[in-house]
Structures are given as C-alpha cells and as structure tokens.
Coordinates of C-alpha atoms in Angstrom, one line a residue:
M29 CA 5.4 -4.3 3.8
E30 CA 1.6 -5.4 3.5
Q31 CA 1.6 -5.8 -0.6
L32 CA -0.3 -3.1 -1.8
K33 CA -2.6 -3.3 -5.3
H34 CA -1.4 -0.3 -7.5
E35 CA -0.9 1.2 -11.0
C36 CA -1.3 -0.9 -13.9
G37 CA 0.6 -1.6 -16.6
I38 CA 0.1 -0.4 -20.1
A39 CA 2.0 -2.2 -23.6
M40 CA 2.0 -0.9 -27.1
I41 CA 3.2 -1.6 -30.0
R42 CA 2.6 0.0 -33.6
L43 CA 4.4 -1.9 -36.1
L44 CA 5.6 0.7 -39.0
K45 CA 6.7 -2.2 -42.1
P46 CA 4.7 -4.9 -43.6
L47 CA 3.9 -8.0 -41.8
D48 CA 6.1 -10.0 -44.6
Y49 CA 8.9 -7.4 -43.5
Y50 CA 9.4 -9.0 -40.4
Q51 CA 8.8 -12.5 -41.4
R52 CA 12.0 -12.1 -43.8
K53 CA 13.6 -10.7 -40.9
Y54 CA 13.0 -11.6 -37.8
G55 CA 12.0 -15.3 -39.0
T56 CA 8.3 -14.5 -38.4
W57 CA 5.1 -12.4 -38.6
M58 CA 4.7 -12.8 -34.9
Y59 CA 7.2 -10.3 -34.6
G60 CA 4.8 -7.6 -33.0
L61 CA 2.7 -10.2 -31.2
N62 CA 5.5 -12.1 -29.3
K63 CA 7.2 -8.6 -28.0
L64 CA 3.7 -7.5 -26.5
Y65 CA 4.0 -11.3 -24.8
L66 CA 7.0 -9.8 -23.3
M67 CA 6.6 -6.8 -22.4
M68 CA 3.4 -7.7 -20.8
E69 CA 5.2 -10.6 -18.4
K70 CA 8.0 -7.6 -17.7
Q71 CA 5.4 -6.1 -16.1
H72 CA 3.5 -8.7 -14.5
N73 CA 4.3 -7.2 -11.1
R74 CA 2.3 -4.3 -11.8
G75 CA -1.0 -6.0 -12.1
Q76 CA -1.9 -9.3 -11.2
E77 CA -5.9 -9.5 -11.5
G78 CA -6.5 -9.9 -14.7
A79 CA -5.0 -8.9 -18.2
G80 CA -6.2 -8.2 -21.9
M81 CA -4.9 -7.3 -25.1
A82 CA -6.1 -5.8 -28.6
C83 CA -5.3 -6.1 -31.8
V84 CA -6.1 -4.0 -35.3
K85 CA -5.6 -5.2 -38.7
L86 CA -5.1 -2.6 -41.2
H87 CA -5.7 -3.5 -44.5
T88 CA -9.0 -5.5 -44.7
T89 CA -11.7 -5.3 -46.5
P90 CA -16.0 -5.3 -45.5
G91 CA -16.9 -8.4 -44.4
N92 CA -14.2 -9.2 -42.5
E93 CA -13.0 -8.2 -38.7
Y94 CA -10.6 -6.3 -38.2
M95 CA -10.1 -5.5 -34.4
F96 CA -9.4 -8.8 -32.1
R97 CA -9.5 -8.5 -28.6
E98 CA -8.9 -11.6 -25.7
K99 CA -8.9 -11.1 -22.0
A100 CA -8.5 -13.2 -18.8
E101 CA -8.8 -12.9 -14.6
G102 CA -5.9 -13.9 -12.2
S103 CA -2.7 -14.1 -11.8
N104 CA -2.0 -16.2 -14.8
A105 CA -4.3 -13.9 -17.1
I106 CA -1.3 -13.5 -19.6
T107 CA -0.3 -16.7 -20.1
E108 CA -4.1 -17.8 -20.9
I109 CA -4.9 -14.9 -23.1
F110 CA -1.7 -15.4 -25.0
A111 CA -2.6 -19.5 -25.5
T112 CA -6.3 -18.7 -26.5
V113 CA -4.6 -16.7 -29.6
Q114 CA -2.1 -19.1 -30.5
K115 CA -4.9 -21.5 -30.4
G116 CA -6.2 -19.2 -33.3
F117 CA -3.3 -20.9 -35.1
K118 CA -4.0 -24.5 -35.0
G119 CA -4.3 -27.0 -37.5
L120 CA -2.4 -25.1 -39.9
S121 CA 0.2 -26.3 -42.1
R122 CA 4.1 -24.8 -42.0
E123 CA 4.0 -22.9 -45.1
E124 CA 0.6 -21.0 -43.6
I125 CA 2.0 -20.3 -40.4
H126 CA 4.9 -18.7 -42.0
D127 CA 3.0 -17.1 -44.9
A128 CA 2.6 -13.5 -43.5
E129 CA 0.5 -12.7 -46.8
Y130 CA -1.6 -15.3 -45.7
A131 CA -1.9 -14.4 -41.9
A132 CA -3.0 -10.8 -42.2
A133 CA -5.8 -12.2 -44.9
N134 CA -7.1 -15.3 -42.4
L135 CA -5.7 -14.9 -38.8
P136 CA -6.6 -13.3 -35.7
F137 CA -4.3 -10.8 -34.1
A138 CA -2.0 -10.8 -37.2
G139 CA -2.2 -6.9 -37.2
E140 CA -0.4 -4.1 -37.3
L141 CA -1.3 -2.3 -33.9
Y142 CA -1.3 -4.3 -30.5
M143 CA -2.6 -3.0 -27.1
G144 CA -2.0 -5.0 -23.8
H145 CA -3.0 -4.1 -20.1
L146 CA -1.9 -5.8 -16.7
R147 CA -4.9 -4.7 -14.3
Y148 CA -4.8 -4.3 -10.4
S149 CA -8.1 -3.0 -9.0
T150 CA -7.9 0.1 -7.1
T151 CA -12.3 0.5 -7.1
G152 CA -12.6 -3.4 -5.7
K153 CA -14.5 -3.9 -8.5
S154 CA -13.8 -7.0 -10.1
G155 CA -14.9 -9.4 -12.7
L156 CA -14.2 -9.7 -16.4
K157 CA -16.3 -7.1 -17.6
Y158 CA -13.8 -4.1 -15.8
V159 CA -10.4 -5.8 -17.3
H160 CA -9.1 -4.1 -20.0
P161 CA -8.9 -2.9 -22.8
F162 CA -12.8 -1.6 -23.4
L163 CA -14.1 -1.7 -27.1
R164 CA -16.8 0.5 -28.6
R165 CA -18.0 -1.2 -31.4
N166 CA -19.8 0.5 -34.6
N167 CA -20.2 -0.1 -38.2
W168 CA -17.7 2.8 -39.3
K169 CA -13.9 1.4 -38.4
A170 CA -13.1 5.1 -37.6
K171 CA -15.6 5.1 -35.2
N172 CA -14.5 1.8 -33.4
L173 CA -12.0 2.7 -29.8
C174 CA -10.4 0.4 -28.0
L175 CA -8.9 2.1 -24.9
C176 CA -6.6 1.2 -22.0
G177 CA -4.6 2.5 -19.2
N178 CA -3.0 2.8 -16.2
F179 CA -5.3 5.5 -14.0
N180 CA -8.2 6.5 -11.4
M181 CA -9.7 9.0 -12.0
T182 CA -11.0 11.6 -9.1
N183 CA -14.0 13.3 -10.3
I184 CA -16.0 10.8 -12.4
D185 CA -19.3 11.4 -10.9
E186 CA -18.8 15.2 -12.7
V187 CA -18.3 13.7 -16.0
F188 CA -21.1 10.8 -15.4
D189 CA -23.0 13.9 -14.9
K190 CA -21.9 16.1 -18.0
I191 CA -22.9 13.1 -20.7
T192 CA -25.4 11.8 -19.1
E193 CA -26.9 15.3 -19.4
Q194 CA -26.1 15.1 -22.8
G195 CA -28.3 12.3 -23.4
Q196 CA -25.9 9.6 -23.2
Y197 CA -26.9 6.3 -21.1
P198 CA -23.5 4.8 -19.6
R199 CA -24.6 1.1 -18.5
I200 CA -21.7 0.8 -15.9
F201 CA -20.5 3.6 -13.5
S202 CA -16.7 3.2 -13.6
D203 CA -14.0 5.5 -14.5
S204 CA -13.0 3.3 -17.5
Y205 CA -16.4 2.9 -19.0
I206 CA -17.5 6.8 -18.5
M207 CA -13.7 7.6 -20.1
L208 CA -14.7 5.2 -23.4
E209 CA -18.0 6.7 -23.9
W210 CA -17.3 10.5 -23.5
M211 CA -14.2 9.8 -25.9
G212 CA -16.2 7.6 -28.3
H213 CA -18.7 10.5 -28.2
R214 CA -15.7 12.8 -29.1
L215 CA -14.1 10.5 -31.7
D216 CA -17.9 10.2 -33.0
R217 CA -17.8 14.4 -33.8
E218 CA -14.6 14.2 -35.0
V219 CA -15.7 11.4 -37.9
E220 CA -18.8 13.5 -38.7
R221 CA -16.7 16.7 -38.8
N222 CA -14.3 14.6 -41.6
Y223 CA -17.5 13.0 -43.3
Q224 CA -19.0 16.9 -44.1
D225 CA -15.8 17.3 -45.2
A226 CA -15.5 14.8 -47.6
K227 CA -19.5 15.2 -49.3
E228 CA -18.4 18.6 -49.6
L229 CA -15.5 17.6 -51.9
G230 CA -18.3 15.4 -54.0
L231 CA -16.8 12.0 -52.8
K232 CA -18.5 9.0 -52.6
G233 CA -19.4 5.2 -51.3
T234 CA -15.9 4.1 -50.0
D235 CA -13.9 6.7 -51.4
I236 CA -16.0 9.2 -48.1
T237 CA -14.6 6.1 -45.6
D238 CA -11.0 6.2 -47.1
Y239 CA -11.4 10.0 -46.4
I240 CA -12.3 9.7 -43.3
D241 CA -9.7 7.2 -42.3
N242 CA -7.0 9.0 -43.5
H243 CA -8.5 12.3 -42.0
V244 CA -8.6 11.2 -38.6
K245 CA -7.0 13.7 -36.0
M246 CA -7.2 11.8 -32.4
A247 CA -5.5 15.2 -31.1
N248 CA -8.8 16.9 -31.7
V249 CA -10.7 14.2 -29.9
L250 CA -7.9 13.8 -26.6
K251 CA -8.2 17.7 -26.7
T252 CA -12.0 18.0 -26.3
T253 CA -12.1 14.9 -23.7
M254 CA -9.1 14.9 -21.2
P255 CA -9.5 18.8 -20.0
D256 CA -12.8 17.1 -18.2
F257 CA -10.8 14.8 -15.9
D258 CA -9.0 14.9 -12.4
G259 CA -6.3 12.2 -12.3
G260 CA -3.1 10.3 -12.6
Y261 CA -3.2 8.5 -16.0
V262 CA -1.9 7.2 -18.9
V263 CA -4.5 6.2 -21.2
C264 CA -3.6 4.4 -24.2
G265 CA -6.3 3.9 -27.2
L266 CA -6.5 2.5 -31.0
T267 CA -9.2 3.2 -33.7
G268 CA -10.7 0.5 -36.2
S269 CA -9.0 3.2 -38.7
G270 CA -5.3 2.3 -37.6
E271 CA -5.1 5.5 -35.1
M272 CA -2.7 4.8 -32.2
F273 CA -2.4 7.0 -28.9
S274 CA -1.0 6.9 -25.3
L275 CA -1.4 10.5 -23.4
R276 CA 0.1 10.8 -19.9
D277 CA -1.6 13.5 -17.6
P278 CA -1.0 17.2 -17.1
W279 CA 0.2 16.5 -13.5
G280 CA 2.8 13.8 -14.5
I281 CA 1.4 11.4 -12.4
R282 CA 1.6 8.1 -13.8
P283 CA 4.4 7.2 -15.5
A284 CA 5.3 6.2 -19.6
F285 CA 7.5 5.8 -21.4
Y286 CA 8.4 5.2 -25.2
Y287 CA 10.7 4.1 -28.3
R288 CA 10.4 4.2 -31.6
N289 CA 12.2 3.5 -34.7
D290 CA 11.7 3.3 -38.4
E291 CA 10.3 -0.8 -37.6
I292 CA 8.1 0.2 -34.4
V293 CA 6.5 2.6 -32.0
A294 CA 6.9 1.1 -28.8
V295 CA 4.9 2.3 -25.2
A296 CA 5.5 1.3 -22.0
S297 CA 4.7 1.9 -18.3
E298 CA 8.6 1.0 -17.5
R299 CA 11.4 1.6 -19.0
P300 CA 13.2 -1.6 -18.0
V301 CA 10.5 -3.5 -19.8
L302 CA 11.6 -1.6 -23.0
Q303 CA 15.3 -2.1 -22.2
T304 CA 15.2 -5.4 -22.3
T305 CA 12.5 -6.1 -24.7
F306 CA 14.2 -4.4 -28.1
D307 CA 18.0 -5.0 -26.0
L308 CA 18.0 -1.0 -25.6
E309 CA 20.1 1.7 -23.6
C310 CA 18.6 3.6 -21.1
D311 CA 19.5 6.8 -23.6
D312 CA 17.4 5.0 -26.1
I313 CA 14.0 5.6 -24.4
T314 CA 12.5 8.6 -23.8
E315 CA 9.9 9.7 -21.0
L316 CA 6.3 10.9 -22.0
M317 CA 6.1 14.4 -20.3
P318 CA 3.0 15.7 -18.5
G319 CA 0.5 16.4 -20.9
Q320 CA 2.2 14.9 -23.9
A321 CA 1.0 12.4 -26.3
V322 CA 2.6 10.4 -28.1
M323 CA 0.5 9.5 -31.6
V324 CA 0.8 6.9 -34.6
N325 CA -1.8 7.8 -37.7
K326 CA -3.2 5.4 -39.7
N327 CA -0.1 5.9 -42.0
G328 CA 2.5 5.1 -39.8
E329 CA 3.1 8.8 -39.1
C330 CA 4.6 9.4 -34.9
N331 CA 4.3 12.4 -33.4
I332 CA 4.5 13.8 -30.0
E333 CA 1.9 16.6 -29.1
Q334 CA 1.6 18.9 -26.2
V335 CA -2.3 17.8 -25.9
L336 CA -2.9 19.0 -22.3
E337 CA -0.7 22.4 -20.8
P338 CA 1.3 20.9 -17.8
R339 CA -0.2 21.8 -14.7
G340 CA 2.8 20.3 -12.3
D341 CA 5.3 18.7 -11.5
S342 CA 4.2 15.7 -9.6
A343 CA 5.4 12.2 -10.4
C344 CA 5.1 9.7 -8.1
S345 CA 7.5 9.1 -5.6
F346 CA 5.9 6.1 -4.7
E347 CA 7.2 4.8 -7.9
R348 CA 10.5 4.9 -7.3
I349 CA 10.4 3.2 -3.4
Y350 CA 7.8 0.7 -4.6
F351 CA 6.1 0.4 -7.5
S352 CA 9.1 0.3 -10.8
R353 CA 10.8 -2.5 -11.5
G354 CA 13.7 -1.8 -9.6
S355 CA 16.2 -3.0 -12.4
D356 CA 15.4 0.6 -13.9
R357 CA 19.5 2.2 -13.8
D358 CA 17.9 5.9 -11.6
I359 CA 15.6 3.8 -9.6
Y360 CA 18.2 1.2 -8.6
Q361 CA 20.4 4.2 -7.3
E362 CA 17.7 6.2 -5.7
R363 CA 16.4 3.4 -3.9
K364 CA 20.4 2.7 -2.7
Q365 CA 20.2 6.4 -1.4
L366 CA 16.9 5.8 0.5
G367 CA 18.7 3.0 2.1
E368 CA 21.6 5.1 2.8
Q369 CA 21.0 8.4 4.1
L370 CA 19.2 6.7 6.7
L371 CA 22.3 6.4 8.7
P372 CA 22.7 8.8 11.2
S373 CA 18.8 8.1 12.6
I374 CA 19.6 3.9 12.8
L375 CA 23.4 5.4 14.6
K376 CA 21.2 7.0 17.2
A377 CA 18.8 4.3 17.7
V378 CA 21.2 1.5 18.4
D379 CA 23.5 4.0 20.5
E380 CA 26.2 4.2 18.0
D381 CA 26.9 0.7 18.6
V382 CA 27.6 -1.1 15.0
E383 CA 29.8 -3.8 16.9
H384 CA 26.8 -5.3 18.0
T385 CA 24.1 -5.1 15.2
V386 CA 22.9 -6.6 12.8
F387 CA 21.6 -5.4 9.5
S388 CA 18.3 -7.3 7.7
F389 CA 15.4 -6.5 5.5
I390 CA 12.0 -7.6 4.8
P391 CA 12.0 -9.5 1.8
N392 CA 11.4 -8.7 -1.0
T393 CA 11.2 -5.1 -2.2
A394 CA 13.1 -3.4 0.3
E395 CA 16.3 -5.1 -0.9
V396 CA 18.1 -2.3 -2.8
A397 CA 17.4 -0.2 -0.3
Y398 CA 19.0 -2.3 2.3
Y399 CA 22.2 -2.2 -0.1
G400 CA 22.6 1.3 0.2
M401 CA 22.2 1.1 4.0
L402 CA 24.8 -1.5 3.8
G403 CA 27.1 0.6 2.5
G404 CA 26.7 3.4 3.9
F405 CA 27.6 1.4 7.2
K406 CA 30.6 0.0 5.8
R407 CA 31.7 3.4 4.6
Y408 CA 31.1 4.8 8.3
I409 CA 32.9 2.0 9.6
N410 CA 36.5 2.7 7.2
E411 CA 36.1 6.0 8.4
Q412 CA 36.3 4.9 12.2
K413 CA 39.2 2.7 11.3
I414 CA 40.9 5.9 9.7
K415 CA 40.3 8.0 12.8
A416 CA 42.0 5.6 15.0
L417 CA 44.8 5.1 13.2
E418 CA 45.2 8.7 12.8
N419 CA 45.1 9.2 16.7
M420 CA 47.5 6.5 17.3
D421 CA 50.7 8.0 19.0
H422 CA 52.8 4.7 18.0
M423 CA 53.6 1.6 15.4
P424 CA 50.6 -0.3 15.4
T425 CA 51.3 -3.7 16.5
H426 CA 50.0 -6.7 14.2
E427 CA 47.1 -7.5 16.7
E428 CA 46.2 -3.7 16.7
L429 CA 46.2 -3.8 12.9
Q430 CA 44.2 -7.2 13.3
E431 CA 41.6 -6.0 15.4
L432 CA 41.1 -3.0 13.9
L433 CA 40.6 -4.0 10.3
H434 CA 38.6 -7.2 11.6
Q435 CA 35.3 -4.6 12.0
Y436 CA 32.9 -4.9 10.0
V437 CA 29.4 -4.7 9.1
R438 CA 27.3 -7.7 10.4
S439 CA 24.5 -8.4 7.8
E440 CA 22.6 -11.0 7.5
K441 CA 19.6 -12.8 6.1
I442 CA 17.7 -12.9 9.0
A443 CA 13.3 -12.5 7.5
W444 CA 12.5 -15.5 4.8
K445 CA 9.1 -14.8 3.2
D446 CA 7.5 -18.3 3.7
I447 CA 4.2 -19.1 2.4
K448 CA 1.2 -17.1 1.1
L449 CA -1.9 -17.6 3.2
R450 CA -4.5 -19.9 1.6
T451 CA -7.8 -17.6 0.9
F452 CA -9.9 -20.9 1.6
I453 CA -9.5 -20.5 5.8
T454 CA -12.7 -18.6 6.9
E455 CA -12.6 -19.2 10.2
G456 CA -11.1 -16.0 12.2
N457 CA -8.5 -17.5 14.9
S458 CA -7.2 -20.0 12.2
R459 CA -6.8 -17.0 9.3
N460 CA -4.7 -14.2 12.3
D461 CA -2.7 -18.2 13.2
L462 CA -1.6 -18.4 9.7
A463 CA -0.8 -14.8 8.8
S464 CA 1.5 -15.3 11.6
H465 CA 3.4 -17.8 10.1
V466 CA 4.4 -15.8 6.4
Y467 CA 8.0 -14.8 7.3
D468 CA 10.5 -17.3 8.9
I469 CA 13.5 -16.4 10.9
T470 CA 17.0 -18.3 10.3
Y471 CA 17.9 -19.5 14.2
E472 CA 20.2 -17.9 16.0
S473 CA 22.0 -15.3 13.5
L474 CA 22.5 -13.1 16.2
E475 CA 24.2 -13.2 20.3
Q476 CA 20.9 -13.2 22.1
G477 CA 20.3 -10.6 24.5
V478 CA 23.7 -8.5 23.2
D479 CA 22.8 -7.6 19.8
N480 CA 20.7 -5.1 17.9
L481 CA 18.3 -6.3 15.0
V482 CA 18.0 -3.7 12.5
V483 CA 15.6 -4.5 9.5
I484 CA 14.3 -2.1 6.9
D485 CA 11.5 -2.0 5.0
D486 CA 10.6 -0.1 2.0
S487 CA 7.4 1.4 3.8
I488 CA 5.2 1.0 6.6
V489 CA 1.4 1.3 5.8
R490 CA -1.4 -0.2 7.8
G491 CA 1.3 -1.7 10.3
T492 CA -1.0 -5.4 9.7
T493 CA 1.8 -7.2 8.7
L494 CA 4.3 -6.1 11.5
R495 CA 2.3 -7.0 14.7
E496 CA 0.5 -9.9 13.5
S497 CA 4.2 -11.3 11.6
I498 CA 7.1 -9.6 11.5
I499 CA 8.0 -8.2 15.2
K500 CA 6.9 -11.3 16.6
I501 CA 9.1 -13.8 14.2
L502 CA 12.0 -10.9 15.3
D503 CA 11.5 -11.5 19.1
R504 CA 12.2 -15.0 18.9
L505 CA 16.0 -14.1 18.2
H506 CA 15.5 -12.3 21.2
P507 CA 17.8 -9.3 20.4
K508 CA 18.5 -6.5 22.7
K509 CA 16.3 -4.1 20.6
I510 CA 14.6 -4.3 17.4
V511 CA 15.0 -1.6 15.1
I512 CA 12.3 -1.7 12.1
V513 CA 13.7 1.5 9.3
S514 CA 10.9 2.6 6.5
S515 CA 13.2 3.8 3.6
S516 CA 10.3 6.0 3.1
P517 CA 8.4 8.5 5.6
Q518 CA 5.4 7.9 7.2
I519 CA 2.6 7.3 5.5
R520 CA -0.5 9.4 6.7
Y521 CA -2.8 10.4 3.7
P522 CA -4.9 8.4 1.3
D523 CA -4.2 7.7 -2.4
Y524 CA -6.5 8.3 -5.2
Y525 CA -4.3 8.4 -8.6
G526 CA -4.1 4.4 -8.6
I527 CA -3.0 3.0 -5.3
D528 CA -5.6 0.9 -2.6
M529 CA -5.3 3.3 0.2
A530 CA -8.0 5.4 0.4
H531 CA -9.4 5.3 3.6
L532 CA -7.3 7.0 6.6
E533 CA -8.4 4.2 9.0
E534 CA -6.4 2.2 7.4
F535 CA -2.7 3.8 8.1
I536 CA -1.0 3.2 11.4
A537 CA 0.2 6.7 11.0
F538 CA -2.9 8.1 10.6
R539 CA -4.5 5.8 14.0
A540 CA -1.6 6.7 16.0
C541 CA -2.1 10.4 15.4
V542 CA -5.6 9.8 16.7
E543 CA -4.6 8.3 19.6
L544 CA -2.3 10.8 20.4
L545 CA -5.1 13.6 20.7
K546 CA -7.0 11.0 22.6
D547 CA -4.5 10.5 25.2
R548 CA -3.7 14.2 25.3
N549 CA -7.4 15.2 25.9
M550 CA -7.4 17.3 22.2
H551 CA -10.4 15.3 20.9
H552 CA -11.8 18.7 20.1
L553 CA -9.4 19.2 17.6
I554 CA -11.0 15.9 15.8
E555 CA -14.5 17.8 15.8
D556 CA -13.0 21.5 14.3
T557 CA -11.5 19.3 11.6
Y558 CA -14.3 17.6 10.9
H559 CA -16.5 20.9 10.8
H560 CA -13.7 22.5 8.7
C561 CA -13.7 19.5 6.1
V562 CA -17.3 19.8 5.6
E563 CA -17.0 23.5 4.9
E564 CA -14.2 22.9 2.5
M565 CA -16.9 20.7 0.7
K566 CA -18.9 24.0 0.0
K567 CA -16.2 25.4 -2.0
P568 CA -15.3 25.5 -5.3
K569 CA -12.4 22.4 -6.0
A570 CA -9.7 24.4 -6.9
E571 CA -10.0 26.6 -3.5
M572 CA -9.9 23.6 -1.3
V573 CA -7.4 23.2 1.4
C574 CA -6.4 19.9 3.0
C575 CA -8.1 20.0 6.5
V576 CA -6.4 16.5 7.8
K577 CA -3.1 18.2 7.7
D578 CA -3.9 19.8 11.1
L579 CA -4.3 16.8 12.6
Y580 CA -0.8 16.1 12.5
K581 CA 0.5 19.5 14.0
P582 CA 0.7 18.9 17.4
F583 CA 2.8 16.0 16.8
T584 CA 6.6 15.5 16.1
V585 CA 7.6 12.3 14.1
E586 CA 9.5 10.9 16.8
E587 CA 6.0 10.8 19.0
L588 CA 4.1 9.2 16.5
N589 CA 7.0 6.6 16.3
T590 CA 6.3 5.6 19.9
K591 CA 2.7 6.1 19.6
M592 CA 2.9 3.0 16.7
V593 CA 5.5 1.0 18.2
E594 CA 2.9 1.0 21.1
M595 CA -0.4 -0.2 18.8
L596 CA 1.9 -2.3 16.6
R597 CA 3.5 -4.3 19.8
P598 CA 2.5 -8.1 20.0
A599 CA 1.1 -9.3 23.5
G600 CA 4.2 -10.9 25.4
V601 CA 6.7 -9.2 23.2
T602 CA 8.8 -7.4 25.6
T603 CA 11.8 -6.2 23.6
P604 CA 12.2 -2.6 23.2
I605 CA 11.6 -1.6 19.6
E606 CA 12.1 1.4 17.4
L607 CA 10.8 2.8 14.6
V608 CA 13.0 5.0 12.0
F609 CA 11.2 6.6 9.4
Q610 CA 12.8 8.7 6.1
S611 CA 12.6 12.0 6.0
I612 CA 10.5 14.6 3.5
E613 CA 13.9 16.1 3.0
G614 CA 15.3 12.6 2.3
L615 CA 12.7 11.6 0.2
H616 CA 13.5 14.7 -2.2
K617 CA 17.3 14.3 -2.3
A618 CA 17.1 10.9 -2.9
I619 CA 14.4 11.3 -5.8
P620 CA 14.3 15.2 -6.6
N621 CA 12.5 14.4 -9.6
H622 CA 10.0 12.5 -8.5
K623 CA 7.8 15.4 -6.5
G624 CA 4.9 13.7 -6.4
D625 CA 4.3 13.3 -2.4
W626 CA 1.3 13.6 -1.3
Y627 CA 1.0 10.5 0.5
F628 CA 2.7 11.4 3.2
T629 CA 2.5 15.7 2.6
G630 CA -1.2 15.8 2.0
N631 CA 0.1 18.1 -1.0
Y632 CA -2.3 16.8 -3.6
P633 CA -1.6 18.0 -7.1
T634 CA -5.1 18.0 -8.3
P635 CA -8.2 19.3 -6.8
G636 CA -9.9 16.2 -6.6
G637 CA -7.6 14.8 -4.7
V638 CA -7.9 18.0 -2.1
K639 CA -11.7 16.7 -2.5
L640 CA -11.6 13.2 -1.7
A641 CA -9.0 13.4 1.1
N642 CA -11.4 16.1 3.3
Q643 CA -14.5 13.6 2.5
A644 CA -12.3 10.4 4.0
F645 CA -11.8 12.4 7.2
I646 CA -16.1 13.2 7.1
N647 CA -16.3 9.5 6.1
Y648 CA -14.1 8.0 8.5
V649 CA -15.8 10.8 11.7
E650 CA -19.6 9.8 10.5
K651 CA -18.5 6.4 10.7
V652 CA -17.4 7.0 14.2
Y653 CA -20.7 8.2 15.2
Q654 CA -22.4 5.6 14.2
Y655 CA -20.8 2.9 16.1
A656 CA -20.0 5.2 19.3
Q657 CA -22.0 8.3 19.0
K658 CA -19.1 10.4 20.1
F659 CA -15.2 10.9 19.9

C-alpha cells in the first residue's frame, strides 16, 4: 500500500506523588520523563514528521520557570528532543542528579505533568511552528495553556470567523492555533471568574493566585470551547496551574486510552502503548468514550467527565485496518478475520485451484491479514480432505493417504520491501525508475505459467505503487494469474478527520468510476452531480447530503475492479490480473465496534465531512473545466 500520513499520536503522564517518591521506589526522579519517552517511541508509527514534549512543575516560586517545551522536526525528532532535555542535566554531580528535591527546584523538565506528541501533517503545512505542543503564555499561571492533539477540524474557517468577530487577531490560520486561541480565551474567562470570586471573599496578593489555581474548572473551558468544532479529535492540554485534560470527540472518531492508579494517570492514542510502558494487561486500561474527558486537577484528583453529549458511534475503522499497532489484542484478531473471510472471493478468483496457487502478502502492514487468510485456507483444505475420506468406498491405501494428506497451502514470501526512494533524485524518469524498484521478489518461488499468485494488501488507495512497482515485479515470476487482494473495501471518498487523502482524484476507485462513466456515455451524471453538490452547498450543513455517492450507483464492485485493473496494468504486462476487495458487510463483521466507514461508503459522521466531500467534487470538476473546458 502507498504510505499514508495519518493520525498523530499523543502521550500524557501525571505523577500523583512527589518526585522523591519515584526516586526512592524506582531509583530515579525521572520516572515520568522516562515513561513519556517510551510512550512516544511506542507510537513512532503515528508520526515521523516531528515531535514535541512539554512539562509543568507544580511547586515553584515567582521568578522561576514552571512550564517547559521542546520540539523538533524529522524522523529522529523524539531522540533529538529527549537528548536536548538530557543536555540540561550535564555537569551535575552524582549527588545532584539523584537528589529529587534539588531537581524539582533547579532542573528543567523535572516536573509532575508531562505531554508528548508525534506529528504527521494532514494539511501540507510543515515547519517547526506547526509541531505540537502549542503554548500560550501569560503572567497568571492559570492562564498559561499548552495544547496538543490528534485531530483535524472540518470547520476551522467558521471558528476563525467567530473569534475574529470577537476582536481576536490570530497570527496563523490552522486548526491547532485557532483552537489554542479560542480555548485560551475561554480559559482567561474562567480565571477571571475565579478572580472575582476571590476578591469577593476578601483575598489579597498571592492568596488570590492560590485561590484561582485551586478553583479553575477545565470542564467549564472545554464545554464552552469544543461545541464549536466539527471533526475527529483527541485534544490534550496542560495549564500552568497544574490542570491536565484529554478530551475525545463526541463521534468517537479518534481513539484514546487511559490508565490510572495511586501513582500516575497516563493517556495514549493506543492501548498496547500503555500496556508495554507500564507492564499492564488489556483489561487494566480503559478506552475514553465519545465526548468524555479525563481530567486531573492541581491536587491530583482524577475525574472522567462527560463534557460533550455523544453524537454518534463512528470510531475509525481505518485505525483497526492499518494505522494502529497490530500488537493490540483485539486489532490483531480483527485483521486476521479480515483476511480469513476473503476466502470465498479468492477461491472464485483462482477457480478453486488451491493446489496451483501460491499465497503471499505486500510488506509490511498486511502481514496479519495474510495470517488470517492462510488460516482460512488451511481449514478449507482440511475440510476437503475430510470430505474426500468420507466419500471413499474403500479403506485408503498408504499411497492414497500420503497423496491426500500432503495437500497443503502453499505460502511464500514473494515481495520484499527493498529501498526507500531517495528524494534528492528530481528528474522525472529517474524517479520513476527508482520507484519501480522499491520492492523486489523471491525468484523462482512458483512454477511459471502454472501457478496462480495471490498477494494480499491492507488497502489500495491511489494505486501508484501497484502500477509503478508491485505488478511489474510480480509479473517477473510469470504466474498463470495474479490476484491482488485488499483486506479493506474500495476506498472511494476523501477523509477530513486526520488522514492525508482529501482529494477525490487521488483514489483509483474514483478515477475508475469516472472512466466508466465516460466509456458508457454517462457524462451527464458527472454534470448532474456537480450541480447537485453546488445546490447542497447553499444549505445549512446539518441538512446537506453527500451527492458524490450518486456517481458510484450505476456500477458494481466487479465493474470497478475490472476498470481499475485496466488502468493499473503496466505496459507490456499481459498476465491476467484480478482485484478482490473486502465487502462493506465483511468489514463490519470483522470490526463490529468501529463503525466509522466513510472512506468506503461516504457516510460521514459529521456535517463538516459531508460539506467537504461535496466541495471536493466541485473542486475536481472545476479543475477539469480549467484544463479541458469540458467533461
């Protein structure tokens, strides 16, 4: 599959004991810092464009820093930021480095609240200023806000207009900065409310500060900020006064898990991260539900609060198919089932000739689905053996038993992911030639012209890697037939909740649909759909429907598959090729608790998603007009 940039990763730790406690029990006051490093490394799959971390000290005096942040770009960003933190400890004596009290008073990042973030850009914006966490500074401790998250908002333009109408003047147009400013504004109001309460109580000086720090309610801030946002998100924050929170979107699109005991509260994007970092069992960890927030106040009191009313059950199915770590107990089984239940379609594609079929997978994310597919075929062959024995009218001879029992599923590691394309090569033909060699094959691993070759992938998005590399190298084996299997359904619609596929023309399924419409002289459907989308954009978002669905209605999955093969077949390749996709029903059967399937069905969970899908088709058609002046 083409590498997708996707959901970011978050990690949070709140230490509930003094640093000296961790020094005595674990041999280091850096317990929280070290655990944050592990949590971030275990989520490296979720972001390789940048990383950042932040820390808050709880017990400081005026004139001393209490909020720290470090950010870096690149695939080695995690190592870089933690190396920078460690540089701050150089030159210390052994006694000083092991003195928790000294560390708390003098060393940066020796605090009780930690936040980490792994970034993948889904907007095309790059640079250190876009790397999380974001920090809003103020001389009032409680007004300092540090924010990070795994999110993509569909209506940031509307929120931008709202806050500028109130007189704010954001420096940058991005969902992260807009959220920081809007939430910071509401945090200011919450602090000012407590300030007035403190004054009415007759408090003065630092007693006012202490009162504010002890009475800030982040739930109030979140309840007056987040209803304005449409999108998939897990938003995490720290305040200078010691508040910590993590909020999941009310549709449950983006994932979050937490663990708490009497020593820590920890939050991560994936369950295995917490299991490995803290040596836990699956059932020790709790999933944050839609609209819920886990909040820890300055005094270490942890509460789970329903900040936003749940608005749907749309947990992202792509998380389970591809993005999340396959080491999760449930995800592993789901991916295996996705592969296993494709057995009937694969059998049909190879004319039930399992004896002359070799099974393999496209490295590396399809491996678990491959095991499921193999398991299904092993059971199938065993059933065939049982039937053959039952149908015998005599006691089988040794030779007959040997022939029967030696039937097995033929599996080989056909494809190898060999190199990464070096981006310093800019000349087009050179780049294309390199791209065709990203994968290599195991030569003579099947009988030429006799054996079918079945390879499974987790998804087929743009088709570029198939056309430029995979089909070409598979064809070098000269199989009788190539069957390319996708453990997910056809990807037909853009995503606007955190994955970098926002344009319809990116998808091979969409391009195949358009080509079929042209082949059958159904251009009018493109024009009609365009006008319907334009009319939908005039309605309130809540009333819009996704008109792009109409384009696919005239065609079966098989018709689209045939056209895709035609479009993906490299010049000179004559081997028969067939595509097999997971069905929508199969997806829901294998992953029943993650119903977010808008990539495949166009059923967007939020009004903003519907609006942007219609806008994407408008943009596509108008781009075609610009270059061709016709459909």
